[in-house]
XYZ file of C-alpha atoms in Angstrom:
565
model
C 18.768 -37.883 31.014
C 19.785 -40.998 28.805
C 22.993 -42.142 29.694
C 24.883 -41.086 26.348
C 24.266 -37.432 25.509
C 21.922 -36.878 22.407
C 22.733 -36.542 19.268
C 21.319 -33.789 16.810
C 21.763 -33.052 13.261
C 21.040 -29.192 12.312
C 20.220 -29.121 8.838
C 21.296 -25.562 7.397
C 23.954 -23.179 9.009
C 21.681 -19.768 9.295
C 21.799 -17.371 12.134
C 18.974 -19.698 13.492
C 20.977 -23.217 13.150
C 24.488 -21.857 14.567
C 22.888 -19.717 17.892
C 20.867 -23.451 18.474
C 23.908 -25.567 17.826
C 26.026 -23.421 20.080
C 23.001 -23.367 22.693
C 22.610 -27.371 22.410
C 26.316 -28.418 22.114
C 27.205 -25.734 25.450
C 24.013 -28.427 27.333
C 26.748 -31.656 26.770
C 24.582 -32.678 22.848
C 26.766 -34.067 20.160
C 25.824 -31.367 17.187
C 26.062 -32.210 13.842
C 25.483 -29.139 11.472
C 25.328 -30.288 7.978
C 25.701 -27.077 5.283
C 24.946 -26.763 1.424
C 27.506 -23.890 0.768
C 30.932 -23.555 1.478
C 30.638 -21.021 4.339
C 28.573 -20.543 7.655
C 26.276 -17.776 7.922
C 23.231 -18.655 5.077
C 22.011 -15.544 3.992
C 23.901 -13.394 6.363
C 26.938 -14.469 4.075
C 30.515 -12.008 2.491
C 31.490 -11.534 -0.991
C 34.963 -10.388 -0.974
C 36.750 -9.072 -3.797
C 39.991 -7.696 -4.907
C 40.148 -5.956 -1.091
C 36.329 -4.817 -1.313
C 33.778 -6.394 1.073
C 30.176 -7.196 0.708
C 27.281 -8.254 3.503
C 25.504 -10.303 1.459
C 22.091 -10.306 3.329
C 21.566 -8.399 6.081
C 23.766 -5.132 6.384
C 22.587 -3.038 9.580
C 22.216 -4.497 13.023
C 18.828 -3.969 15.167
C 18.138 -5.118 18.449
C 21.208 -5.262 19.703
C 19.909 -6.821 23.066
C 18.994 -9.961 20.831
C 22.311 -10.626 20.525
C 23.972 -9.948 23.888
C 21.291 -12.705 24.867
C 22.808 -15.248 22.870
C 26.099 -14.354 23.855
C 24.696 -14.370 27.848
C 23.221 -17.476 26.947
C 26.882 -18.928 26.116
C 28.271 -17.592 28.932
C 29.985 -14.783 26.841
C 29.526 -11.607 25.632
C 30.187 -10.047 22.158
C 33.585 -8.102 23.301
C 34.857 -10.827 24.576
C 34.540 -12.701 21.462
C 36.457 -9.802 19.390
C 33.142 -8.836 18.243
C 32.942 -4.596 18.040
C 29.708 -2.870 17.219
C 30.323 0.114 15.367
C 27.390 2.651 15.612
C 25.802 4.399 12.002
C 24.945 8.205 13.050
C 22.909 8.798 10.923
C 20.717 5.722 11.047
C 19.673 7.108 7.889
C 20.032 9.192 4.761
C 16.790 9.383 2.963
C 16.758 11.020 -0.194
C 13.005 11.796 -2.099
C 12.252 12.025 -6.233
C 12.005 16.495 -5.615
C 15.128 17.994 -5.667
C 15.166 19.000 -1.608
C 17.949 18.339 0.511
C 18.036 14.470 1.859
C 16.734 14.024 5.776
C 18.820 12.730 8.224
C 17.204 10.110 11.041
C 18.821 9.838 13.754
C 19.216 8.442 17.418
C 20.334 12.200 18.581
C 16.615 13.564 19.842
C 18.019 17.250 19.740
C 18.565 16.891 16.022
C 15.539 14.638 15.539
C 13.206 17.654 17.195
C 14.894 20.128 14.402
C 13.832 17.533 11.516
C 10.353 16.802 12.410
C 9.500 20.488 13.335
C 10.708 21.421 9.815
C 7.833 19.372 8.537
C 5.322 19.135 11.159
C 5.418 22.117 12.604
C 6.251 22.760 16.363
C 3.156 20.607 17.374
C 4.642 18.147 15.547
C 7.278 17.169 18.022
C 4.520 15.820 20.672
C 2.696 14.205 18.329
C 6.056 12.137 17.090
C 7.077 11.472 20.783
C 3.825 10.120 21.260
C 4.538 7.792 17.719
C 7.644 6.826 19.494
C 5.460 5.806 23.083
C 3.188 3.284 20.600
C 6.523 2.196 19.015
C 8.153 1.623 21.908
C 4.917 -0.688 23.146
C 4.783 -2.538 20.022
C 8.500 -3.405 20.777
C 8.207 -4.357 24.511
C 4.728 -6.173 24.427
C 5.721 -8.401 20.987
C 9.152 -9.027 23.485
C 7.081 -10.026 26.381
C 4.517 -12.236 24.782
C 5.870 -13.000 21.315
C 9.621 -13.799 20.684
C 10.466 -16.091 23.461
C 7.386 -17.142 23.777
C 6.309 -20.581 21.662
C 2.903 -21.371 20.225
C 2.417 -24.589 19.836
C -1.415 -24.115 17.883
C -3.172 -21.881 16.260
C -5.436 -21.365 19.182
C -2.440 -20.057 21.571
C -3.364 -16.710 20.384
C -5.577 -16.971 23.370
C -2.924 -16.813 25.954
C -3.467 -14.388 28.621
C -0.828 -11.723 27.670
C -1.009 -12.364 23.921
C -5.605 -11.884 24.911
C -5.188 -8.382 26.554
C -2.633 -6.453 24.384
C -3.563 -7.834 21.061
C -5.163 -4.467 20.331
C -2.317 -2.677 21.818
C -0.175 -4.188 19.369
C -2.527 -3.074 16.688
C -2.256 -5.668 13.856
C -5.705 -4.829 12.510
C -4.006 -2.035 11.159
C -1.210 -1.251 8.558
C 2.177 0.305 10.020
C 1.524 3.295 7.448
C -1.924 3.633 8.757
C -0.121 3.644 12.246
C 1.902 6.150 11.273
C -0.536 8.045 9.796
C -2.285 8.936 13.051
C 0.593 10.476 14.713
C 2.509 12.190 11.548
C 0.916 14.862 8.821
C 3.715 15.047 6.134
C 3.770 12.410 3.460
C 7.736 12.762 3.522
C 7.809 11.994 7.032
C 5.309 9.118 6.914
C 6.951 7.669 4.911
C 10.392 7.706 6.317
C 8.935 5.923 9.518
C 7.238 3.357 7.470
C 9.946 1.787 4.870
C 11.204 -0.265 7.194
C 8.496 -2.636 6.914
C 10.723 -3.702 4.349
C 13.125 -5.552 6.688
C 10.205 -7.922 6.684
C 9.404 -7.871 2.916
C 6.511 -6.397 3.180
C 4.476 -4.079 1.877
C 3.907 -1.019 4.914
C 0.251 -0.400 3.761
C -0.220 -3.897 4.635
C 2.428 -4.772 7.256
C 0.391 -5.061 10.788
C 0.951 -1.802 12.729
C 2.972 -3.893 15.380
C 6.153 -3.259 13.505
C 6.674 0.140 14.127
C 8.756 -1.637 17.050
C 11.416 -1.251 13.929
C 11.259 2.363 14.287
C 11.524 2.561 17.945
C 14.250 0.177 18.314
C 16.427 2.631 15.221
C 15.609 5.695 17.488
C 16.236 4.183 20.361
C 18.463 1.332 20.453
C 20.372 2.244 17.163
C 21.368 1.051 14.095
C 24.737 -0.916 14.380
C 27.211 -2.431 11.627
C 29.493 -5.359 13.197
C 33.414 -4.648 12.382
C 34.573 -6.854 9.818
C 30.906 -7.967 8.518
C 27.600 -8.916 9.434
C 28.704 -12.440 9.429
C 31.235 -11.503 11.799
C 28.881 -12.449 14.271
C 27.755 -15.663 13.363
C 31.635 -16.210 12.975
C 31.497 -15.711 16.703
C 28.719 -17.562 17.787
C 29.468 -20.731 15.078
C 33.331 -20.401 17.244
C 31.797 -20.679 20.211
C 29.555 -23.609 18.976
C 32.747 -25.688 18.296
C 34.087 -25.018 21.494
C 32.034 -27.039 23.335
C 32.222 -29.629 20.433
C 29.439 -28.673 17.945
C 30.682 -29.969 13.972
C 30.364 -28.904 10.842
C 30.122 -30.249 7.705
C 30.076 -27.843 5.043
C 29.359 -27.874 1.076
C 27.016 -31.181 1.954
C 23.690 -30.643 0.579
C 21.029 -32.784 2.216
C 18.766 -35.176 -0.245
C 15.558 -35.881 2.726
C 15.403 -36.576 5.984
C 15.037 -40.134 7.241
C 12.442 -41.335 8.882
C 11.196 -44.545 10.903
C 9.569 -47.444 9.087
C 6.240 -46.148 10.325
C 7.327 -42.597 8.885
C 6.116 -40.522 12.238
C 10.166 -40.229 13.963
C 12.573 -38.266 11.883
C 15.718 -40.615 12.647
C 18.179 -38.549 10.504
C 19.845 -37.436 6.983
C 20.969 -38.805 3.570
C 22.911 -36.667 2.028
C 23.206 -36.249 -1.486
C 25.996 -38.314 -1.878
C 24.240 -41.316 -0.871
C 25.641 -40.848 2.971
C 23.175 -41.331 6.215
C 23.909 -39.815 9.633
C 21.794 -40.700 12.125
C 20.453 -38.883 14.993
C 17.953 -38.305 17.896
C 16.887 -34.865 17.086
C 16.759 -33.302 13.313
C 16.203 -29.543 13.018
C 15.538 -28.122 10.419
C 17.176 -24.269 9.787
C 16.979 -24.647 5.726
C 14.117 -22.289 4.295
C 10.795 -24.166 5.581
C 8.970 -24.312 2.768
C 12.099 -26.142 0.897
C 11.785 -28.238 3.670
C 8.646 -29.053 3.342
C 8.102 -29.909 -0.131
C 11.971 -31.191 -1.324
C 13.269 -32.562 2.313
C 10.126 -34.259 3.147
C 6.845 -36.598 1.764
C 4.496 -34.701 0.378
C 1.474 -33.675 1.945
C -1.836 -31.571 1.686
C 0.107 -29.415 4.179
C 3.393 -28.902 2.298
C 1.702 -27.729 -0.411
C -0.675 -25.515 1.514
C 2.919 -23.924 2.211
C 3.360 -23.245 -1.814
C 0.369 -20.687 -1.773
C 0.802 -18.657 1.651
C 2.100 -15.254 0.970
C 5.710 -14.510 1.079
C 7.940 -11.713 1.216
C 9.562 -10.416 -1.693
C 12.489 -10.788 -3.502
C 15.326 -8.556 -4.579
C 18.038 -7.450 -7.194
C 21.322 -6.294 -5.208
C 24.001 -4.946 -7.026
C 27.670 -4.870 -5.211
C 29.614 -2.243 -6.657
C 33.901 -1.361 -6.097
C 34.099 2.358 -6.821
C 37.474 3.550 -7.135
C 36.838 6.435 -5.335
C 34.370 7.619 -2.077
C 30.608 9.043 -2.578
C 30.552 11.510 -0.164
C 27.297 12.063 -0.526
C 26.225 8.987 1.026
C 26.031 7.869 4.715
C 26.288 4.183 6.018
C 22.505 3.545 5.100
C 20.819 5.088 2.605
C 17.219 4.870 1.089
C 16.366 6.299 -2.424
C 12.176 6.543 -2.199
C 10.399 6.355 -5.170
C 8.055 9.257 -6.623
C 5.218 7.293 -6.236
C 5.462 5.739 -3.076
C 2.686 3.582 -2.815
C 2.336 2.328 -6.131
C 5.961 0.864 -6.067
C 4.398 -1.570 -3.421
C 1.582 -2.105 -5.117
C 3.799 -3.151 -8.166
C 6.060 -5.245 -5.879
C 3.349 -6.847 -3.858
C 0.458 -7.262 -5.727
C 1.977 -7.365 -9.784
C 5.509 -9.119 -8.230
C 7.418 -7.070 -10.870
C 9.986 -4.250 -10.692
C 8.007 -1.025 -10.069
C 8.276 1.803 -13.262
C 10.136 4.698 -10.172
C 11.546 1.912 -7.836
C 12.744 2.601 -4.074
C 16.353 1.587 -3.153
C 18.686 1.127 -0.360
C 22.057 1.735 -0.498
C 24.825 0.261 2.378
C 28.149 2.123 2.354
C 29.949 -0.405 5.068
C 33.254 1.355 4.460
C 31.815 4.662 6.036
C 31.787 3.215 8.838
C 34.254 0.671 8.876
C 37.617 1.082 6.618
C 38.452 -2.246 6.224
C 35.198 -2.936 3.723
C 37.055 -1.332 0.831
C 40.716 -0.199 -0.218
C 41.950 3.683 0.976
C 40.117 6.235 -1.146
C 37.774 3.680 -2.011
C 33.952 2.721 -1.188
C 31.854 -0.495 -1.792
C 28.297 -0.341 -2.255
C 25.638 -2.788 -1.817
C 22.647 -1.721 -3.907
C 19.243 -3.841 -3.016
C 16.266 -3.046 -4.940
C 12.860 -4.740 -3.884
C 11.164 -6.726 -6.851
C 8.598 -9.058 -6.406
C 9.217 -12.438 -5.974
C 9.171 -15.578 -8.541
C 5.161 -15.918 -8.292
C 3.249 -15.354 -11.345
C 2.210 -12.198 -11.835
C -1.910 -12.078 -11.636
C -2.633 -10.431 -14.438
C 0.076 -12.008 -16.759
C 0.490 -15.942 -15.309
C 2.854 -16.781 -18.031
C 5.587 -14.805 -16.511
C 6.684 -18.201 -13.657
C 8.177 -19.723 -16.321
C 9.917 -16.439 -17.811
C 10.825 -15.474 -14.367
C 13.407 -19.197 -14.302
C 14.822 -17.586 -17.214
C 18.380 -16.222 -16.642
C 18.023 -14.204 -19.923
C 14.345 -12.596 -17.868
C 16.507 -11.106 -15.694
C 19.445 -10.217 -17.395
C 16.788 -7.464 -19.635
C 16.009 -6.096 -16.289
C 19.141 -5.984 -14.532
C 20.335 -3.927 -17.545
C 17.742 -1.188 -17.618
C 17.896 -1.452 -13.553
C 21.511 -0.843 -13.817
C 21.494 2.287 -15.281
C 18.438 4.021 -13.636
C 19.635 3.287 -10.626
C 23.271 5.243 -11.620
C 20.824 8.041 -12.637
C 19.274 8.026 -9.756
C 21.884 8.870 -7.638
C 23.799 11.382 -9.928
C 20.877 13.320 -10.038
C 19.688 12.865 -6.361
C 23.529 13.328 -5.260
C 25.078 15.738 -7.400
C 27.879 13.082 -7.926
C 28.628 13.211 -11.565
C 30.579 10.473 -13.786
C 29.429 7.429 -11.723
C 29.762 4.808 -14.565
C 33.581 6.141 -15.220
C 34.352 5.249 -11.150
C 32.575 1.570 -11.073
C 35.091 -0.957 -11.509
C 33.371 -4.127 -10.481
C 30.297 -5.419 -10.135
C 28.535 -8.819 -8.749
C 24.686 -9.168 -8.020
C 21.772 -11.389 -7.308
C 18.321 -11.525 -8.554
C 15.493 -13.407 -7.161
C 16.149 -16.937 -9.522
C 19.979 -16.677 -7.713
C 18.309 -16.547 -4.264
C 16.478 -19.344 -5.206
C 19.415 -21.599 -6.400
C 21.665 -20.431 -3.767
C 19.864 -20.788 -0.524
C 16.776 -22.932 -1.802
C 14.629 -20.036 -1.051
C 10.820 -20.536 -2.327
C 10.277 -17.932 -4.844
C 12.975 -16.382 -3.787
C 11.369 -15.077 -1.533
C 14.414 -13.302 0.323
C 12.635 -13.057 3.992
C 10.534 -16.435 3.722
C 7.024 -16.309 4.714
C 5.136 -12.924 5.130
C 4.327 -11.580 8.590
C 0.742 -10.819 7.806
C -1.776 -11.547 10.569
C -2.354 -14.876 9.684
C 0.926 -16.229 8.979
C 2.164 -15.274 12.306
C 1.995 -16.606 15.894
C 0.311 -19.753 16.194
C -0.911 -19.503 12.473
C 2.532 -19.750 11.413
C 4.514 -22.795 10.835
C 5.460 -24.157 13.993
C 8.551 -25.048 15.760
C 7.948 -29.068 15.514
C 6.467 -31.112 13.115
C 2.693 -31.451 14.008
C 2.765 -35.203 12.952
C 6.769 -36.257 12.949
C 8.493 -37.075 16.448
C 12.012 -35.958 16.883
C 11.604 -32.956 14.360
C 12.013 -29.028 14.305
C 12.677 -25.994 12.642
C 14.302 -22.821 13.206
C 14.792 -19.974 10.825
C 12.756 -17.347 9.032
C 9.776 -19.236 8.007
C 8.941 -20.591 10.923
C 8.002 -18.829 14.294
C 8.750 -16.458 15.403
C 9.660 -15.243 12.273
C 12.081 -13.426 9.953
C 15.142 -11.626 10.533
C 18.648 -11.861 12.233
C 17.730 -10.777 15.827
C 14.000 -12.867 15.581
C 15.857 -16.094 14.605
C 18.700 -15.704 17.773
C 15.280 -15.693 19.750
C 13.789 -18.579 17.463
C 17.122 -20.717 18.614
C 16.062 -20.128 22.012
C 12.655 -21.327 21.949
C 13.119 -24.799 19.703
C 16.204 -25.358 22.342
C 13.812 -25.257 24.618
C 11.629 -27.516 23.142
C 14.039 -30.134 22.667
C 15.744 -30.163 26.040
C 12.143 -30.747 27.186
C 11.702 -33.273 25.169
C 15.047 -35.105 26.159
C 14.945 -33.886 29.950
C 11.266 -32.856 31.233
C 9.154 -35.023 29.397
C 6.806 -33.530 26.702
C 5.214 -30.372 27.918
C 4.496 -26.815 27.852
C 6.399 -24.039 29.483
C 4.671 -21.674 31.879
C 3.355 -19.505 29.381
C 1.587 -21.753 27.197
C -0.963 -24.599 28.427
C 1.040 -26.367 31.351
C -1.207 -26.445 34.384
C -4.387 -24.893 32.993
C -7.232 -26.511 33.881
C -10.757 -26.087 33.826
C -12.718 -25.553 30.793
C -10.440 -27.136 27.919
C -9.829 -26.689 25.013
C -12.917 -27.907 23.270
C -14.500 -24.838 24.736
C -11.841 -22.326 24.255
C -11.338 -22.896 20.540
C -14.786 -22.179 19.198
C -14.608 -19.160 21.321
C -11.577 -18.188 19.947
C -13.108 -18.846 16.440
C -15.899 -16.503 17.476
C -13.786 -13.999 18.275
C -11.910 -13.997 14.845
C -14.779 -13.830 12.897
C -16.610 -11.700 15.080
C -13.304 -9.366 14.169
C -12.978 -10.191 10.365
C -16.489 -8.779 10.289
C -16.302 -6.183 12.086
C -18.242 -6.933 14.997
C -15.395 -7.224 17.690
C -17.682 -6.783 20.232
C -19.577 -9.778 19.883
C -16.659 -12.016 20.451
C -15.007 -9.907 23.005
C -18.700 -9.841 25.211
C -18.180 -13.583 24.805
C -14.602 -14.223 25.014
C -13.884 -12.482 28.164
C -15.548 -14.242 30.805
C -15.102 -17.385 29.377
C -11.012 -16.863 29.039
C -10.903 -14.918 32.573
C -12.510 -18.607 34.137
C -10.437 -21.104 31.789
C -7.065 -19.275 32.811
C -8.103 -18.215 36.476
């Protein structure tokens, strides 16, 4: 341990950047955290107006056991730090394009047995519960091998665990094909497959391993933090600045320093011309920013620039002057044609003709979002991100339009307000909305320096994930990481608290045990090497991509069962 404690600079003040300040300032490092906007919390940020209260970003809790490790990790716990989980029951309110009565999810089993027996029959139960058993191993293998878990390489893939449950975890698959297998109604496949859009991404092309999403509603819950999502990152950034973290906030960074030889990251210049210095720079701004605006430019960076991404999104927040009754907590609006709203999100990036919404009603659940006899509404509607579309390429430079969007926020507007008189039976909408504030995809962009506004970063298709995904630290830069969506493990709230943990680890080993790899990932493996285990590894990818899984696996067993032995 040098003598002096080092000295990091966190560059972005996301869920990811506060849970790793708070992790490395509670070890004795002087944290710097150095924030474009005004506030903590990136995307997971408030809009407050005139008594009414908006999440921003993210507007249910998952996973709560995510969290409590953070908190455990700080020696605290969530009650302790005045945070109160408030629990939304019904997870869901789902309402379809027919006139039928909406469905209910829910944690309660009893009344979850009722709803899938009205539409699968009394066989149907079984077959769900045994959904719910694949779920539930999606969810504890991707825990076991995946989020705490680092990989360094592309070639990690072949760890032990990650080598005998990778078809367990079923990402050859689509989560709606997943679902497919276990449920026979359309309505009901679909409400256990829209979730994939907490990842933005399409659920006939989302890898079957996240229908951990579904088990960890059903099971674990679906949670809305009292006072805000950012409430907890309130708690954790707190915490962080007890044990001496700073921030410095509305100070946009310009680049990252580096050494005369470029390969050691050595700090920050601002914008204004200011340079802090440091040991450590991490990077929790959106990677591919990073990348390309933070950093020289390489082949790589703008290898970033054409990986897929998630989507992007119009959200409306609207101050009724009265409640909806009609509406729960959460609330989905599914389009009549399911599939080809996707297709029009995913494949044309545009706003789909029917499009799906959500709708978050935080002051069902928690009073203080809105004024008495009031609610507040957060409206997000999927659209696809600021790409070109394929068949019309002119649209990128419409799309940086502000005038583009306007047209389409209009029309969205009021189909939307349709939408839910006629779904609801609520009448006289428009005469009840008395404020309203929004973001579209070119105001993600400018706000949080999100690449194509691309509201969840990089997609979570098979090969942007585990070691094909960006990694932790810089391949070729010393004294450089990255935390946050983009990067592994990958995209939401509860996967970036985990994130934190791993590129902690990383650079306490860097400052304390000496470059290395933890138990799980090469330390201590001998025998073959990798200049054996990588063309096998190859084999066994394309021996998959064509369909011949065999070949590689008849191959690829014996020779991973003697290199890890």
């Amino acid at each position: 341990m040098k003598s002096n404690p080092p000295s990091v600079i966190i560059v972005g003040a996301g869920a990811g950047g506060i849970a790793t300040a708070a992790r490395l300032a509670k070890r004795g490092y002087q944290v710097t955290v150095v924030e474009k906007n005004d506030a903590v919390g990136g995307r997971c940020s408030l809009i407050e107006e005139n008594n009414y209260r908006f999440d921003r970003g993210p507007s249910l809790l998952l996973m709560p056991e995510y969290f409590e490790e953070v908190f455990a990790a700080l020696d605290t716990t969530l009650a302790a730090e005045g945070v109160e989980l408030l629990k939304c029951d019904p997870t869901y309110r789902i309402y379809y394009a027919d006139a039928s009565p909406p469905l209910d999810l829910s944690t309660d089993m009893a009344a979850m047995q009722s709803v899938i027996q009205a539409h699968e029959g009394r066989s149907g139960w079984e077959r769900f519960l045994q959904f719910l058993v694949e779920a539930g191993r999606h969810y504890n293998l991707s825990r076991q091998h995946v989020l705490y878990s680092n990989y360094p390489h592309a070639w990690s893939i072949v760890k032990p665990g990650m080598v005998r449950n990778i078809f367990r975890l079923h990402p050859f698959t689509s989560v709606y094909a997943r679902a497919a297998q276990y449920l026979q109604s359309e309505r009901l496949r679909q409400a256990f497959t829209f979730a994939s859009m907490y990842l933005g991404m399409n659920p006939f092309e989302a890898p079957g391993t996240y229908s951990l999403l579904q088990y960890a509603e059903l099971v674990y819950g679906v949670w809305y933090p009292r006072g805000g999502f950012r409430r907890v990152l309130d708690a954790i950034h707190a915490i962080s600045t007890r044990h001496g973290a700073t921030y410095r906030l509305n100070t946009p960074v310009s680049h990252i320093t580096l050494s005369a030889d470029q390969k050691t990251a050595t700090g920050v210049q601002l914008t204004t011309g200011e340079t802090l210095t440091a040991d450590t720079v991490i990077i929790n701004a959106d990677l591919i920013y990073a990348y390309t605006h933070l950093l020289p430019p390489t082949a790589y960076s703008t290898s970033l620039t054409k990986r897929e991404t998630s989507c992007s999104s119009i959200s409306f927040f609207w101050s009724f002057n009265t409640t909806l009754p009609a509406l729960e907590c959460h609330n989905v609006f599914l389009a009549s044609e399911y599939k080809e709203s996707f297709d029009a999100i995913f494949h044309d990036k545009h706003l789909p003709r029917d499009p799906s919404f959500y709708i978050h009603v935080p002051s069902r659940v928690d009073p203080t979002a809105a004024p008495a006899g009031c609610d507040a509404l957060v409206v997000l509607v999927p659209v696809g991100n600021l790409a070109p579309s394929p068949s019309a390429p002119d649209t990128a430079a419409a799309k940086s339009r502000p005038e583009y969007w306007d047209a389409i926020v209009t029309q969205l507007r009021e189909t939307i307000l349709t939408t839910i008189e006629s779904r609801t039976g609520m009448p006289s909408l428009r005469s009840h909305l008395i404020h309203e504030k929004l973001e579209t995809p070119l105001t993600w962009r400018e706000k949080f320096n999100l690449d194509r506004g691309a509201i969840l970063g990089l997609s979570h298709s098979f090969f942007n994930v585990l070691g094909f995904r960006p990694k932790v630290r810089h391949p070729d830069i010393k004294s450089l990481f990255f935390v946050g969506a983009s990067t592994h493990p990958g995209t939401g709230v509860p996967v970036c608290l985990a994130g934190s943990r791993i590129v902690s680890r990383e650079v306490v080993r860097d400052f304390e045990g000496g470059r290395g790899w933890d138990a799980s990932g090469w330390g201590g493996a001998g025998g073959l090497g990798l200049g054996l285990v990588v063309p096998v590894l190859v084999l066994v990818l394309v021996a998959g991509l064509m369909g011949v899984w065999v070949v590689g696996w008849v191959w690829g067993w014996p020779v991973c069962f003697l290199w890890f032995r």
